[in-house]
């Protein structure tokens, strides 16, 4: 069900679903619309721009693989959906609610990339 999302990430494209019945943007990938229960969902490409809705700075890693501090955030995308992610390429103390951000992709394997968000250019 989520294959189009991951294929998009590998291609440097952020994808989300949109309900053809009510027009709602949907993320995370679903079998049906959580708004109207419609099953006609279409994959769309996101602009990748949004703003930080909420965030937290993590100082204690889950495992030693995670370098601290890092910022976990909920980003509100321009298309109207929210995504749990990390804010990268800036100091944790520079992050704020309402901060404009854009998607960036970090390859973690030959065919896998993860979407993160970085401050948008002014």
C-alpha positions as a Python dict, from the first residue, in 0.01 Angstrom:
ca = {
    (1, 'X'): (0, 0, 0),
    (2, 'X'): (283, 246, 73),
    (3, 'X'): (505, 147, -222),
    (4, 'X'): (427, 466, -425),
    (5, 'X'): (537, 678, -127),
    (6, 'X'): (871, 496, -93),
    (7, 'X'): (929, 489, -470),
    (8, 'X'): (873, 865, -474),
    (9, 'X'): (1121, 920, -192),
    (10, 'X'): (1383, 719, -383),
    (11, 'X'): (1320, 952, -680),
    (12, 'X'): (1335, 1268, -464),
    (13, 'X'): (957, 1322, -475),
    (14, 'X'): (727, 1350, -175),
    (15, 'X'): (394, 1177, -241),
    (16, 'X'): (65, 1172, -55),
    (17, 'X'): (-284, 1043, -126),
    (18, 'X'): (-590, 1252, -212),
    (19, 'X'): (-949, 1135, -183),
    (20, 'X'): (-1134, 1169, -513),
    (21, 'X'): (-1467, 1185, -328),
    (22, 'X'): (-1407, 1464, -76),
    (23, 'X'): (-1074, 1613, -194),
    (24, 'X'): (-895, 1563, 137),
    (25, 'X'): (-516, 1520, 141),
    (26, 'X'): (-421, 1202, 327),
    (27, 'X'): (-99, 1100, 494),
    (28, 'X'): (-3, 827, 605),
    (29, 'X'): (-97, 585, 325),
    (30, 'X'): (-446, 442, 377),
    (31, 'X'): (-687, 200, 211),
    (32, 'X'): (-973, 447, 257),
    (33, 'X'): (-1030, 815, 337),
    (34, 'X'): (-1050, 878, 713),
    (35, 'X'): (-1275, 1177, 640),
    (36, 'X'): (-1552, 1030, 420),
    (37, 'X'): (-1455, 659, 410),
    (38, 'X'): (-1421, 680, 31),
    (39, 'X'): (-1195, 424, -136),
    (40, 'X'): (-1105, 625, -447),
    (41, 'X'): (-760, 748, -343),
    (42, 'X'): (-508, 891, -588),
    (43, 'X'): (-136, 945, -534),
    (44, 'X'): (-22, 1306, -583),
    (45, 'X'): (318, 1475, -571),
    (46, 'X'): (357, 1726, -292),
    (47, 'X'): (529, 2061, -334),
    (48, 'X'): (739, 1957, -34),
    (49, 'X'): (692, 2295, 134),
    (50, 'X'): (528, 2356, 466),
    (51, 'X'): (585, 2483, 815),
    (52, 'X'): (671, 2340, 1153),
    (53, 'X'): (345, 2276, 1339),
    (54, 'X'): (505, 2136, 1657),
    (55, 'X'): (845, 1997, 1755),
    (56, 'X'): (1061, 1853, 2030),
    (57, 'X'): (1436, 1841, 2071),
    (58, 'X'): (1564, 1495, 2164),
    (59, 'X'): (1866, 1491, 2392),
    (60, 'X'): (1868, 1124, 2491),
    (61, 'X'): (1905, 881, 2201),
    (62, 'X'): (1693, 567, 2168),
    (63, 'X'): (2011, 383, 2068),
    (64, 'X'): (2372, 493, 2018),
    (65, 'X'): (2307, 509, 1641),
    (66, 'X'): (2113, 836, 1692),
    (67, 'X'): (2330, 1144, 1728),
    (68, 'X'): (2184, 1399, 1970),
    (69, 'X'): (2048, 1654, 1978),
    (70, 'X'): (1796, 1613, 1695),
    (71, 'X'): (1459, 1767, 1623),
    (72, 'X'): (1144, 1560, 1581),
    (73, 'X'): (864, 1767, 1428),
    (74, 'X'): (516, 1761, 1290),
    (75, 'X'): (524, 1951, 961),
    (76, 'X'): (205, 2091, 809),
    (77, 'X'): (242, 2061, 432),
    (78, 'X'): (100, 2317, 189),
    (79, 'X'): (-144, 2054, 59),
    (80, 'X'): (-312, 2030, 400),
    (81, 'X'): (-170, 1718, 562),
    (82, 'X'): (71, 1671, 850),
    (83, 'X'): (380, 1452, 861),
    (84, 'X'): (598, 1335, 1150),
    (85, 'X'): (960, 1389, 1052),
    (86, 'X'): (1294, 1540, 1153),
    (87, 'X'): (1414, 1896, 1096),
    (88, 'X'): (1771, 1892, 968),
    (89, 'X'): (2041, 2133, 847),
    (90, 'X'): (1993, 2380, 1131),
    (91, 'X'): (2067, 2408, 1500),
    (92, 'X'): (1788, 2276, 1726),
    (93, 'X'): (1755, 2613, 1901),
    (94, 'X'): (1677, 2777, 1564),
    (95, 'X'): (1362, 2570, 1509),
    (96, 'X'): (1027, 2734, 1593),
    (97, 'X'): (658, 2674, 1533),
    (98, 'X'): (558, 2834, 1204),
    (99, 'X'): (910, 2799, 1062),
    (100, 'X'): (897, 2757, 681),
    (101, 'X'): (1056, 2428, 575),
    (102, 'X'): (1111, 2226, 257),
    (103, 'X'): (1159, 1854, 207),
    (104, 'X'): (1508, 1710, 161),
    (105, 'X'): (1585, 1344, 106),
    (106, 'X'): (1859, 1142, 276),
    (107, 'X'): (1959, 815, 110),
    (108, 'X'): (1993, 529, 360),
    (109, 'X'): (2041, 248, 105),
    (110, 'X'): (2078, 218, -273),
    (111, 'X'): (1703, 228, -328),
    (112, 'X'): (1574, 387, -6),
    (113, 'X'): (1567, 756, 90),
    (114, 'X'): (1399, 915, 390),
    (115, 'X'): (1220, 1251, 376),
    (116, 'X'): (1335, 1514, 624),
    (117, 'X'): (1270, 1888, 633),
    (118, 'X'): (1516, 2176, 633),
    (119, 'X'): (1464, 2551, 672),
    (120, 'X'): (1335, 2708, 351),
    (121, 'X'): (1551, 2977, 193),
    (122, 'X'): (1430, 3325, 288),
}
